[in-house]
Structure formats: structure tokens, C-alpha cells
């Protein structure tokens, strides 16, 4: 898929190949880092596709048992289904290494505590179970999802306090929020007009949750307006998030919403990278209006990494190209995935 | 369970028997109607308990098949679970008759349309399936739940437009929101301080949904404050709903919130009854403050009927007894369940 001067060829995709605009040595280096990272990723994917066995397409854990992902089921009466009474987290594996797994598990613990959910497994047990799932799939790059639900209500009862919590998890090939070939040119987003983000006073967004009604509505609006991704306002003039955190770049200053959003692990990593680069990072209210004069906008999420947004409401962001700040953070973000301070190798046997 | 002068004896329940305060002929008649309705209900329940067979405890429909309720499962990858991307409806059966089933099915159709969900079955097919479920259980009084989900996303895809909708349903013995014995004395509620209702701009509450994060949070707050039920404000000084609609009574005027709430079938029935009784019914904003000088407060829901609230934030509502308006609507509501204009008999063979 990756060829010549392109981060990705456009083969099989809607956008035709574009001549590369390479101006500076720095940019050339960045392209080269991006290219080599993605080349290696694609090579691993190709290797994985040739694997067979019951777990080749993914593994799951449900009802206390390991199974091929396709077979995983949730009891209809689990309040995780009947009331979306649950929390979840999504760590990931990149190049055979779990990235910041303990940060994800610590957040899962905090989410459970806020919901008064007592998971049926301890955090070390959950950690082992997730590693075992990855091991079974043999996936070198994986999307890992762990869900703690309220469980089944006691028979004939509605009281959530009487339910016994349940846990589910699955590991599947990486599912990109923004197709990888779009990472080179940047994605398109809209600030939603028809939907606002659920406010923290209704559902605390620091509890990672699957009550995606507002986000789903946002995605439909984005599609209707010929864009890929929605950015939801808070109803008070500030931007919040999609199913990812949002950053704006104005000069050497990065801004990301302080409240009304998930405390993202990728957001944290992006902030750490930016500060190490000497850029100022502000966690504060981000007025919707400030998106329209930003030099750069990018999104962050474990399931998408660093996602440049180069089109907003149909108009170019900054110069309409992926900017240098986004590019640098993208590159550092993926490079950090092999840093032993933040990741560890899965033992695949 | 029902004995002597009590609507219910308190046997097996926390509250000790209280001397009945019977003052007027009208009140005596109301007690008698309540008592005879509930006597008959309890007698049917006792009869049902003696039934055996795989469906005696409930029946479900999942994956296109009928099965005992306990066996019903949802694929982990159904977006109904992974994003709570679904809608549902709850009709009920009382004394062997489906009540306003077509109103529930019409609302389900509207909810699906608003979510751009295309159910895998037509409305007449869903109707037949629900009747068949009731038939299999033999239940004369049943809670009926039908859920239409987005279904499984296409493999490796996040786009909800590519998913194929799924349908689930179950029929179980009636699950009362407020225990029946509390209907005589009235329940306790709090106006939540820690949580507001999700606003319509985030999730449209006229789409009956299972994103209960705010409601679950409300129930925990109610329990913490020694009450049974939460009433959620809208964040702008008005009351909205719990998992039920809310009515206040001031003199001969009933009020129920116009917006930010489910368009309840029981709410509609209560309004029709009230108007037929000559009372004024206003659908309008209901300020939270107006709850504290109400003569009566009651809630309405298919899974709870008409639920008198006699204690609010620990203080008595009006005289602290179930008031005459609530009592009359309660009685008419259940009596209407045998009216052939609003209900039809299930053919149990």
C-alpha cells in the first residue's frame, strides 16, 4: 500500500494520488519517519493475514471464558445492555507491545469507582486476561476493549445495587477511526449544528461510556455534510470532543478542552510530547470560534492515534495541509510506542 | 397478600400496618376499586406461579428465534451493546389483554425513523411476535420489552450505516417500578441535586432509549437520600422525568412537562382520563419549585402505572396522603385496561 513518495498510495481509495509538496529537510524527515512506521505496520498486517486458527480474527472473554471473538455474547438481561450501565477502556497493542496499559487500567478503576461498580476481577487479573487475549490472537497490532457492566439484575428486581457486575473483553485487528491513508492529507470534520455533547451534569464524560447517542447523531450529521468526523459543542459556546479529544494549534500554543471530555491517554501523551518540544499546552475552555482561525487542528484517541483535521465545515484549516506541529506529534506518538518506559512486549511464546 | 381494610397487608415488607383513615364514601369506593383490582391481579399471579414449562419464567426472541428468557443473548459486537445504539418500547399485558399495543408500536416506528434504524421486521410482524411471546409464557400480566438495535457493524468498520439492524424482545412477569404495596401510601422521591436529565440537544428523549447514565445516577442519589425514586431537573429550573413521566396537581389543574421527556403512552392515558373527569391538563414547562406547593404529585409509566408520590425531599406532598385526583386516575387507568377500544385479549389457546 505504501509506495514511492507517498505516505500511502491512494490505490483502492477515492482520492487520486497527489503530487507531494516537499519543501524542507524537516518535512522530508517527517515523511520518512511516517513512511517507515507505516511500512512496518502494513508489513505486520500482511504477515498476520496469513495466520489461521480460531483466534486469527480476534479473541474475546465473556462469561469467564476465552473464545473466538465472533462467538462472544452478552446476556440480554445484563444491565450493560438493558441500561448501558457500564464503563469500558480501550488500550492498544502496537508492534507487539502494550502501550500505557496501566494508565488505561487505572482509568478503568476510576470509572468503576465513580459508577459504584465492583468489577468481578481485580486489576492484575484483568491485565493478565487482556495479555492472554492478545497472545491468543497473535496480533502484533491490536484494538483491545475491556467492558465492565452492572451485570444481571436480580430476578424481578430493578435495583442496580442488587446486580452482580460482569466483565467482557475483546481483541481484534486495529480499527482506525480515520483511514490510515487519510492521515497523510488530513481528515474532514464539522462542528455539529444538530447535536451538542451530553453535559457532565447528566453523564460524566471522564467515565468512559458507551452512551453514544449524541456521538452517533454527530456522525450522521458529519456524513450528511460530506465530512468524516463530528466535533460536538457543549451548548455554551465551547467545543468538547467526538469519540476522541480535540487540540487546536495557534502559533506555538496548543489548546485542548479542560472539562466535559474524557481524560484521554492519547491526549495526555500528546500533551507530554508537545511540552517536551517546548510548545505551550493549555487545558482550558476552547471556544468553538477558535477552531476557525486555528493554524492546525488534530484529534487524539487510542483507536486513531493523532488525527490531523485539515478541513473544517468544508473550508481548509490553516493552509489546508497537515501542519508541522501535528506532524511532529504524530511521529513522536508512534515512536514512543516502543519506549520501554511506556510500553512492554507481549510474550507471544 | 391483600387483607381486610388494607389495599395490601404489609406482611413481609418493612412498613408496619397502618390504621386506615377512611373519611368519605368516595374514598371508600376508591379503596374498594383498588382492592378488587389488586385482589384479582394477585390471584392471577398465584395461579401463574403454579405453571411449569420452559417459558413459565419468561420468553424471549433473539437471533430470529423464540427461547426461554434466561437463554437470550446479544452478540457482543451488536452496536446496541457497544454504543447503546438502539431504541425500545415497553407495552404491557394486564388481565390477559394487551393495552394500547398499537400506540407503543407506532412510537417504536417513530423512534426507529429518528435514529435512521430500519428494523429487520415489519410492525405487523413485530406485533405478532410479541403476542406469540406472551402466549408462550401464559402470563396474564406481563412486562413486554422490544428492542431494535443497530446490529453488528461490518467487519473492521465503525460506520453505523453499514450495520444490519437486529431485534430482541422479552416477556416476563410484571416488574413494578414502585412496589404495589407502596401504591396505597404513596412513594418517596427526590429532586436530584447531583444529576440533571440529558438534554434533548444531546439525546432526544422522545426516542425511547437505554442510555440511562443520568437515571441510574439519579436512582443512586435517591437511595442515598432514603427515597425510592429520582426526579431529574433539566438544568434550566424545570423538572423533566425519571424513567417515568411526572404530573403535578394544583387544585383542579394537572401539569406535565411538555418537552425534554418521553411522550409516554401512560402519560397520554392519564391526560385523557383527567380531561374526561373535567380537570384541566397543561403540557408546559413545570418549574422545579412548583413541585413543593403541589397538592399531589404522581408519576406515570407502563411499568409502574400511576404512581403516587407522597414524600418529596423527605417532606410530605400536600397532606402526605394519596390525593383524590391521583386515586381517581389510578383507578380509571387500570379499569381502562379491559376496555376493548384500548386493549385486546391475547388468544392463549
XYZ file of C-alpha atoms in Angstrom:
698
model
C 0.000 0.000 0.000
C 2.852 2.395 0.765
C 4.776 3.422 -2.293
C 7.280 5.944 -3.544
C 6.950 9.468 -2.298
C 3.529 8.896 -0.766
C 2.854 8.062 2.835
C 0.226 5.885 1.302
C -0.703 5.309 -2.282
C -4.314 6.094 -2.948
C -4.903 2.743 -4.636
C -8.351 1.499 -3.936
C -9.387 4.775 -2.324
C -11.485 7.639 -3.540
C -8.813 10.350 -3.571
C -6.409 10.262 -6.556
C -2.646 10.385 -5.890
C -1.483 13.934 -5.300
C 1.975 15.298 -6.152
C 3.923 15.589 -2.881
C 4.780 19.117 -1.876
C 8.154 18.663 -0.172
C 9.787 21.894 0.845
C 12.055 21.487 3.828
C 14.526 18.945 5.128
C 12.425 18.715 8.267
C 9.384 17.833 6.242
C 11.303 15.254 4.269
C 12.466 13.650 7.504
C 8.948 13.647 8.864
C 7.654 11.968 5.728
C 10.383 9.404 6.012
C 9.551 8.611 9.667
C 5.838 8.372 8.870
C 6.557 6.244 5.846
C 8.826 3.805 7.620
C 6.452 3.471 10.598
C 3.527 2.725 8.324
C 5.536 0.456 6.040
C 6.426 -1.655 9.044
C 2.810 -1.666 10.254
C 1.485 -2.761 6.891
C 4.099 -5.498 6.684
C 2.974 -6.839 10.067
C -0.661 -6.764 8.924
C 0.200 -8.718 5.795
C 2.002 -11.298 7.917
C -0.987 -11.590 10.242
C -3.473 -12.090 7.418
C -1.723 -15.358 6.572
C -2.390 -16.673 10.101
C -5.104 -19.261 10.633
C -6.752 -20.737 13.686
C -9.837 -19.908 15.749
C -8.386 -16.661 17.113
C -6.898 -15.265 13.903
C -9.774 -12.782 13.530
C -9.897 -11.880 17.180
C -10.389 -13.265 20.662
C -12.909 -12.445 23.350
C -13.505 -13.037 27.017
C -17.120 -13.394 28.163
C -18.872 -15.375 30.882
C -15.449 -16.048 32.413
C -14.160 -17.852 29.306
C -11.888 -17.217 26.356
C -13.386 -17.712 22.913
C -13.062 -16.611 19.295
C -14.333 -13.028 19.047
C -17.270 -13.985 16.815
C -18.734 -16.241 19.483
C -18.844 -13.691 22.293
C -22.322 -12.971 23.627
C -23.826 -10.820 26.362
C -26.893 -11.974 28.304
C -29.892 -9.919 27.201
C -30.648 -9.145 30.860
C -27.218 -7.692 31.605
C -27.891 -4.094 32.633
C -24.877 -3.227 30.494
C -27.235 -3.859 27.583
C -30.590 -3.025 29.149
C -29.427 0.350 30.538
C -25.937 0.855 29.103
C -24.896 0.653 32.752
C -21.193 0.030 32.188
C -17.803 1.531 31.643
C -15.018 0.462 29.338
C -11.499 1.211 28.242
C -9.502 0.746 25.084
C -5.792 0.109 25.382
C -3.910 -0.969 22.277
C -1.012 -3.060 21.126
C 1.430 -1.669 18.579
C 4.286 -3.665 17.116
C 3.800 -6.403 19.695
C 3.824 -4.036 22.681
C 1.059 -2.881 25.012
C 1.129 0.917 25.246
C 0.378 2.605 28.590
C -1.757 -0.349 29.652
C -1.509 0.588 33.319
C -2.779 4.108 32.594
C -5.827 2.593 30.889
C -6.408 0.164 33.747
C -6.070 2.940 36.328
C -8.713 4.942 34.438
C -10.949 1.864 34.278
C -10.646 1.564 38.065
C -11.581 5.232 38.488
C -14.537 4.860 36.116
C -15.808 1.814 38.014
C -15.484 3.620 41.341
C -17.441 6.619 40.035
C -20.220 4.277 38.863
C -20.080 2.253 42.115
C -19.258 -0.786 40.006
C -17.228 -3.554 41.605
C -15.593 -5.496 38.762
C -15.633 -9.275 39.191
C -11.855 -9.394 38.593
C -9.001 -7.475 40.188
C -6.948 -5.095 38.057
C -3.957 -7.511 37.927
C -6.352 -10.266 36.810
C -7.831 -8.022 34.110
C -4.306 -7.131 32.995
C -3.359 -10.802 32.653
C -6.604 -11.607 30.842
C -6.003 -8.856 28.264
C -2.446 -10.045 27.650
C -3.715 -13.597 27.243
C -6.289 -12.419 24.675
C -3.588 -10.683 22.640
C -1.398 -13.768 22.900
C -4.158 -15.990 21.521
C -4.747 -13.768 18.500
C -1.066 -13.422 17.739
C -1.885 -9.868 16.649
C 1.117 -7.546 16.634
C -1.208 -4.533 16.318
C -4.480 -4.766 18.100
C -7.504 -2.885 19.339
C -8.201 -4.063 22.899
C -11.557 -3.377 24.529
C -12.499 -4.208 28.112
C -16.022 -3.574 29.399
C -17.265 -3.789 32.983
C -21.054 -3.904 33.253
C -23.503 -3.781 36.134
C -24.412 -7.387 35.249
C -27.794 -9.047 35.586
C -30.360 -7.531 37.879
C -31.697 -9.915 40.498
C -34.822 -11.690 39.206
C -37.874 -9.433 39.223
C -35.797 -6.556 40.618
C -34.898 -3.185 39.122
C -32.412 -2.154 41.813
C -28.932 -1.846 40.272
C -27.407 -2.353 43.713
C -28.571 -5.974 43.660
C -26.855 -6.800 40.357
C -23.578 -8.682 40.083
C -21.050 -6.980 37.860
C -19.783 -8.739 34.742
C -16.740 -8.281 32.541
C -16.211 -8.672 28.799
C -13.177 -8.049 26.627
C -12.110 -8.494 23.057
C -9.016 -8.085 20.936
C -9.304 -7.528 17.198
C -7.126 -6.044 14.460
C -6.655 -2.307 14.859
C -9.774 -0.373 13.748
C -8.747 3.103 12.620
C -11.143 5.975 13.308
C -9.635 7.782 10.329
C -8.430 5.516 7.499
C -4.638 5.448 7.528
C -4.307 6.856 4.023
C -6.161 9.946 5.245
C -3.515 10.584 7.911
C -1.243 11.995 5.215
C -3.671 14.590 3.896
C -5.775 15.107 6.999
C -9.421 14.374 7.616
C -12.583 16.444 7.335
C -14.737 17.396 10.291
C -17.765 19.513 11.095
C -18.796 21.331 14.213
C -22.233 19.810 14.709
C -25.256 22.069 14.486
C -27.923 19.492 15.303
C -26.390 17.948 18.372
C -24.479 19.025 21.469
C -22.380 16.822 23.726
C -24.151 15.300 26.716
C -23.194 17.582 29.612
C -21.135 16.338 32.579
C -24.103 17.068 34.860
C -26.040 14.320 33.055
C -23.285 11.816 32.239
C -19.748 12.401 33.476
C -17.540 12.069 30.368
C -14.490 11.233 32.490
C -16.275 7.904 32.971
C -15.574 6.302 29.597
C -19.014 5.197 28.495
C -20.899 3.726 25.571
C -23.907 6.036 25.678
C -23.063 7.240 22.224
C -26.429 8.696 21.237
C -25.007 12.182 20.801
C -21.869 10.921 19.049
C -23.817 8.673 16.677
C -26.106 11.592 15.856
C -22.964 13.661 15.250
C -21.503 11.068 12.885
C -24.723 11.029 10.844
C -24.615 14.832 10.622
C -20.951 14.706 9.546
C -21.780 12.179 6.819
C -24.724 14.308 5.663
C -22.383 17.270 5.358
C -19.770 15.284 3.401
C -17.323 15.093 6.270
C -15.905 12.145 8.197
C -15.911 13.268 11.792
C -18.110 15.319 14.136
C -16.845 17.787 16.744
C -19.539 18.395 19.359
C -20.073 21.738 21.097
C -21.084 21.880 24.756
C -24.109 24.117 24.257
C -22.274 27.012 25.916
C -20.080 28.025 23.008
C -17.171 25.688 23.639
C -16.042 22.606 21.783
C -15.855 19.279 23.631
C -14.943 16.078 21.779
C -16.081 13.469 19.291
C -15.183 9.940 20.283
C -11.692 11.484 20.537
C -10.144 14.515 22.191
C -9.559 17.718 20.250
C -6.493 20.010 20.040
C -6.141 23.361 18.348
C -2.794 24.947 17.456
C -2.351 28.724 17.303
C 1.312 29.647 16.789
C 3.248 27.699 19.404
C 0.231 27.253 21.667
C -1.846 24.074 21.849
C -5.268 24.084 23.481
C -7.488 21.200 24.493
C -10.777 21.373 26.429
C -10.294 21.094 30.179
C -13.759 19.849 31.118
C -16.704 17.995 29.638
C -14.384 15.497 27.977
C -12.658 12.179 28.504
C -9.266 12.360 30.218
C -7.671 10.664 27.231
C -4.484 8.655 27.491
C -3.555 9.710 23.951
C -4.441 13.295 24.898
C -2.041 13.011 27.839
C 0.665 11.590 25.593
C 0.143 14.361 23.034
C 0.436 16.983 25.791
C 3.624 15.387 27.104
C 5.132 15.334 23.619
C 4.160 18.950 22.944
C 5.671 20.154 26.214
C 8.859 18.195 25.555
C 9.030 20.002 22.204
C 8.848 23.318 24.050
C 5.316 24.204 22.994
C 2.828 25.665 25.409
C -0.191 23.459 26.194
C -3.294 24.926 27.752
C -6.137 22.859 29.172
C -8.979 25.340 29.222
C -12.326 26.133 27.628
C -11.857 26.073 23.856
C -14.395 28.410 22.207
C -15.954 26.946 19.067
C -14.978 30.132 17.239
C -11.278 29.494 17.905
C -11.360 26.448 15.634
C -11.910 28.667 12.603
C -8.671 30.643 12.933
C -6.518 27.745 14.134
C -3.287 27.001 12.285
C -3.840 23.325 12.906
C -6.421 21.024 14.440
C -5.839 17.440 15.414
C -7.714 14.769 17.303
C -6.323 12.149 19.657
C -7.547 8.685 20.525
C -6.067 5.270 21.155
C -8.169 3.931 18.300
C -6.950 6.596 15.938
C -3.697 7.933 17.274
C -3.077 11.522 16.242
C -5.578 12.516 13.546
C -4.927 15.711 11.575
C -8.039 17.671 10.581
C -7.371 19.792 7.502
C -10.960 20.559 6.502
C -13.497 22.078 8.887
C -17.080 22.753 7.796
C -15.877 22.373 4.194
C -13.115 25.012 4.499
C -9.365 24.427 4.842
C -7.821 24.584 8.307
C -4.735 26.854 8.227
C -3.036 26.105 4.928
C -5.207 23.045 4.342
C -2.216 20.718 4.803
C -1.139 18.655 7.775
C 0.806 21.192 9.822
C 4.259 20.794 11.374
C 3.046 20.567 14.971
C 0.561 17.804 14.194
C 3.137 16.027 12.066
C 5.746 16.091 14.795
C 3.320 14.871 17.476
C 2.058 12.119 15.153
C 5.591 10.902 14.582
C 6.668 11.092 18.235
C 3.433 9.447 19.358
C 4.031 6.297 17.349
C 7.757 6.240 18.045
C 7.031 6.328 21.792
C 5.134 3.062 21.417
C 8.413 1.176 21.564
C 9.730 3.152 24.543
C 10.016 0.699 27.473
C 9.009 3.427 29.913
C 5.549 3.479 28.326
C 5.153 0.034 26.802
C 6.058 -3.601 27.294
C 6.384 -6.501 24.915
C 3.684 -9.160 24.842
C 5.184 -12.631 25.217
C 3.629 -14.488 22.273
C 5.546 -17.726 23.134
C -51.298 -10.519 50.341
C -54.412 -8.322 50.290
C -56.368 -8.471 53.503
C -59.097 -6.690 55.423
C -59.204 -2.962 55.236
C -55.770 -2.680 53.653
C -55.105 -2.318 49.991
C -52.199 -4.553 50.822
C -51.124 -6.095 54.048
C -47.612 -5.136 54.975
C -46.626 -8.757 55.583
C -43.070 -9.326 54.565
C -42.493 -5.614 53.982
C -40.654 -3.031 56.025
C -43.593 -0.717 56.818
C -45.884 -1.885 59.642
C -49.672 -1.958 59.008
C -51.191 1.479 59.467
C -54.752 2.191 60.629
C -56.820 3.159 57.560
C -58.075 6.717 57.544
C -61.412 6.389 55.733
C -63.425 9.558 55.709
C -65.745 9.780 52.730
C -67.951 7.456 50.737
C -65.910 8.395 47.660
C -62.738 7.294 49.360
C -64.329 4.062 50.494
C -65.408 3.344 46.918
C -61.911 4.118 45.622
C -60.379 1.744 48.159
C -62.826 -0.887 47.109
C -61.996 -0.500 43.392
C -58.261 -0.541 44.131
C -58.668 -3.508 46.412
C -60.692 -5.579 43.992
C -58.353 -4.786 41.075
C -55.332 -5.821 43.087
C -57.026 -8.864 44.604
C -57.722 -10.100 41.102
C -54.147 -9.351 39.997
C -52.641 -11.208 42.918
C -54.927 -14.164 42.311
C -53.719 -14.354 38.692
C -50.097 -14.183 39.871
C -50.660 -17.042 42.299
C -52.199 -19.098 39.502
C -49.242 -18.367 37.236
C -46.665 -19.359 39.843
C -48.014 -22.907 39.692
C -47.277 -23.089 35.953
C -44.299 -25.087 34.752
C -42.517 -25.425 31.443
C -39.582 -23.690 29.758
C -41.422 -20.381 29.347
C -43.011 -20.125 32.798
C -40.436 -17.546 33.909
C -40.463 -15.642 30.658
C -39.889 -15.917 26.940
C -37.520 -14.083 24.643
C -36.923 -13.543 20.952
C -33.306 -13.148 19.820
C -31.405 -14.063 16.685
C -34.750 -14.661 14.971
C -35.760 -17.402 17.418
C -38.040 -17.902 20.389
C -36.435 -19.170 23.568
C -36.826 -19.182 27.359
C -35.971 -15.694 28.628
C -32.915 -16.888 30.550
C -31.244 -18.110 27.365
C -31.469 -14.867 25.393
C -28.114 -13.420 24.379
C -26.927 -10.423 22.389
C -23.772 -10.624 20.249
C -21.010 -8.636 21.935
C -20.419 -6.784 18.660
C -24.002 -5.573 18.291
C -23.763 -1.780 18.349
C -26.824 -1.909 20.584
C -24.362 -3.063 23.241
C -21.141 -1.440 22.030
C -22.712 2.024 21.617
C -26.211 1.711 23.086
C -27.296 2.424 19.515
C -30.877 1.246 19.830
C -34.411 2.143 20.720
C -37.013 0.139 22.580
C -40.571 0.135 23.783
C -42.466 -1.427 26.646
C -46.083 -2.381 26.112
C -47.770 -4.496 28.759
C -50.389 -7.147 29.226
C -52.924 -6.831 32.022
C -55.503 -9.471 32.817
C -54.759 -11.292 29.576
C -55.105 -8.189 27.393
C -52.524 -6.115 25.505
C -53.049 -2.440 26.369
C -52.538 0.189 23.656
C -50.112 -2.066 21.830
C -50.520 -0.168 18.575
C -49.644 3.123 20.288
C -46.423 1.539 21.543
C -45.619 0.115 18.126
C -46.307 3.446 16.436
C -43.883 5.129 18.851
C -41.306 2.408 18.182
C -41.639 3.157 14.455
C -41.133 6.879 15.095
C -38.113 6.189 17.318
C -36.539 3.970 14.652
C -37.119 6.602 11.971
C -35.497 9.306 14.102
C -32.442 7.071 14.614
C -32.407 6.033 10.925
C -32.845 2.454 12.071
C -34.561 0.031 9.714
C -35.916 -2.803 11.863
C -35.455 -6.285 10.378
C -39.168 -6.982 10.860
C -42.262 -5.044 9.842
C -44.544 -3.608 12.511
C -47.229 -6.294 11.916
C -44.507 -8.964 12.238
C -43.262 -7.415 15.487
C -46.832 -7.290 16.744
C -47.364 -10.989 16.021
C -44.013 -11.892 17.597
C -44.881 -10.081 20.832
C -48.263 -11.776 21.024
C -46.591 -15.143 20.422
C -44.132 -14.448 23.264
C -46.981 -13.678 25.666
C -48.804 -16.790 24.508
C -45.772 -18.972 25.242
C -45.406 -17.653 28.773
C -49.080 -17.959 29.544
C -48.662 -14.791 31.614
C -51.920 -12.925 32.234
C -49.957 -9.892 33.417
C -46.690 -9.225 31.698
C -43.930 -6.740 31.096
C -43.159 -6.766 27.360
C -39.931 -5.277 26.062
C -38.957 -4.936 22.393
C -35.552 -3.564 21.403
C -34.364 -2.612 17.917
C -30.584 -2.220 17.696
C -28.206 -1.005 15.007
C -26.873 -4.568 14.850
C -23.340 -5.668 14.105
C -21.002 -3.281 12.378
C -19.434 -4.638 9.215
C -16.116 -6.349 9.991
C -13.329 -3.845 10.679
C -15.748 -0.943 10.132
C -17.004 1.730 12.500
C -19.644 3.181 10.166
C -23.110 2.641 11.669
C -24.625 2.964 8.187
C -23.062 -0.379 7.249
C -24.605 -2.297 10.145
C -27.651 -4.529 9.823
C -30.313 -3.839 12.399
C -31.319 -6.550 14.871
C -34.345 -7.074 17.072
C -34.770 -8.567 20.528
C -37.804 -8.938 22.749
C -38.767 -10.498 26.024
C -41.854 -11.065 28.113
C -41.565 -11.563 31.864
C -43.857 -11.173 34.876
C -44.763 -7.553 35.546
C -41.859 -5.659 37.203
C -43.261 -2.797 39.256
C -41.225 0.410 39.447
C -42.880 1.110 42.791
C -43.761 -1.991 44.849
C -47.519 -2.493 44.749
C -47.959 -2.177 48.486
C -46.493 1.337 48.229
C -49.254 2.389 45.809
C -51.604 2.694 48.765
C -49.485 5.070 50.808
C -47.509 6.695 48.002
C -43.802 6.593 47.258
C -40.904 8.855 48.153
C -38.925 10.854 45.618
C -36.175 13.445 45.496
C -35.410 16.182 43.033
C -31.831 15.258 42.188
C -29.093 17.716 43.092
C -26.160 15.798 41.637
C -27.562 14.997 38.221
C -29.629 16.668 35.532
C -31.505 14.979 32.699
C -29.606 14.579 29.429
C -30.883 17.460 27.293
C -32.826 16.882 24.046
C -29.992 18.553 22.135
C -27.722 15.655 23.106
C -30.160 12.725 23.130
C -33.760 13.226 22.065
C -35.866 11.774 24.919
C -38.837 11.232 22.592
C -36.684 8.393 21.225
C -37.140 5.847 23.990
C -33.574 4.870 24.797
C -31.491 2.862 27.213
C -28.769 5.438 27.813
C -29.686 5.525 31.454
C -26.481 7.014 32.875
C -28.299 10.045 34.245
C -31.246 7.986 35.521
C -29.006 5.394 37.187
C -27.067 8.221 38.838
C -30.410 9.647 39.949
C -31.521 6.336 41.462
C -28.290 6.100 43.464
C -28.828 9.642 44.744
C -32.428 8.802 45.693
C -31.276 5.713 47.602
C -28.572 7.752 49.356
C -31.237 10.216 50.430
C -33.575 7.475 51.719
C -36.024 7.817 48.862
C -37.126 5.392 46.157
C -37.316 7.477 43.027
C -35.408 10.351 41.406
C -36.984 13.292 39.579
C -34.434 14.918 37.281
C -34.319 18.663 36.592
C -33.390 19.944 33.127
C -30.625 22.278 34.297
C -32.814 25.288 33.482
C -35.062 25.173 36.526
C -37.702 22.802 35.202
C -38.439 19.211 36.094
C -38.262 16.532 33.376
C -38.762 12.874 34.230
C -37.290 9.805 35.900
C -37.806 6.616 33.937
C -41.442 7.759 34.087
C -43.364 10.942 33.332
C -44.272 13.379 36.085
C -47.578 15.142 36.883
C -48.288 17.805 39.450
C -51.769 18.677 40.686
C -52.650 22.187 41.893
C -56.393 22.479 42.603
C -58.137 21.146 39.506
C -55.119 21.708 37.251
C -52.698 18.980 36.218
C -49.324 19.840 34.714
C -46.802 17.636 32.953
C -43.592 18.740 31.209
C -44.094 19.483 27.524
C -40.533 18.952 26.332
C -37.369 17.107 27.271
C -39.357 13.999 28.117
C -40.702 10.781 26.646
C -44.102 11.047 25.000
C -45.439 8.409 27.349
C -48.396 6.194 26.491
C -49.375 6.094 30.169
C -48.919 9.876 30.296
C -51.328 10.160 27.346
C -53.817 7.863 29.059
C -53.586 9.838 32.311
C -54.212 13.073 30.402
C -57.223 11.561 28.629
C -58.650 10.351 31.935
C -58.081 13.710 33.619
C -59.798 15.609 30.800
C -62.706 13.185 30.830
C -63.040 13.933 34.549
C -63.267 17.625 33.734
C -59.865 18.587 35.050
C -57.581 20.949 33.178
C -54.347 19.439 31.849
C -51.448 21.635 30.820
C -48.425 20.398 28.916
C -45.888 23.098 29.619
C -42.619 23.787 31.433
C -43.018 22.621 35.020
C -40.728 24.666 37.301
C -38.965 22.565 39.923
C -40.279 24.977 42.562
C -43.886 24.138 41.691
C -43.413 20.593 42.999
C -43.071 21.917 46.550
C -46.523 23.504 46.735
C -48.346 20.839 44.741
C -51.441 19.238 46.252
C -50.476 15.970 44.620
C -47.674 14.511 42.541
C -47.859 11.305 40.582
C -45.712 9.506 38.038
C -46.847 7.530 35.027
C -45.235 4.616 33.234
C -46.328 1.376 31.640
C -44.029 -0.476 34.039
C -45.496 1.269 37.023
C -48.926 2.527 36.077
C -49.932 5.593 38.069
C -47.518 6.060 40.978
C -48.494 8.466 43.762
C -45.615 10.412 45.322
C -46.465 11.483 48.864
C -42.968 12.350 50.102
C -40.655 14.771 48.280
C -37.161 15.512 49.577
C -38.253 13.992 52.889
C -41.298 16.269 53.301
C -44.970 15.372 52.761
C -46.586 16.334 49.444
C -49.906 18.110 50.127
C -51.462 16.271 53.064
C -48.921 13.441 52.782
C -51.646 11.003 51.633
C -52.523 9.748 48.176
C -54.784 12.530 46.899
C -58.201 12.184 45.255
C -57.030 13.119 41.746
C -54.221 10.555 41.752
C -56.547 7.969 43.244
C -59.200 8.508 40.601
C -56.698 8.380 37.732
C -55.087 5.264 39.193
C -58.452 3.528 39.340
C -59.597 4.618 35.874
C -56.207 3.741 34.386
C -56.413 0.090 35.404
C -60.113 -0.182 34.681
C -59.464 1.050 31.123
C -57.190 -1.958 30.579
C -60.248 -4.079 29.865
C -61.822 -1.504 27.542
C -61.900 -3.060 24.032
C -61.246 0.359 22.474
C -57.777 0.354 24.062
C -56.970 -3.298 24.562
C -57.451 -6.726 23.050
C -57.395 -10.205 24.501
C -54.405 -12.440 23.854
C -55.506 -15.801 22.493
C -53.722 -18.232 24.812
C -55.272 -21.270 23.023
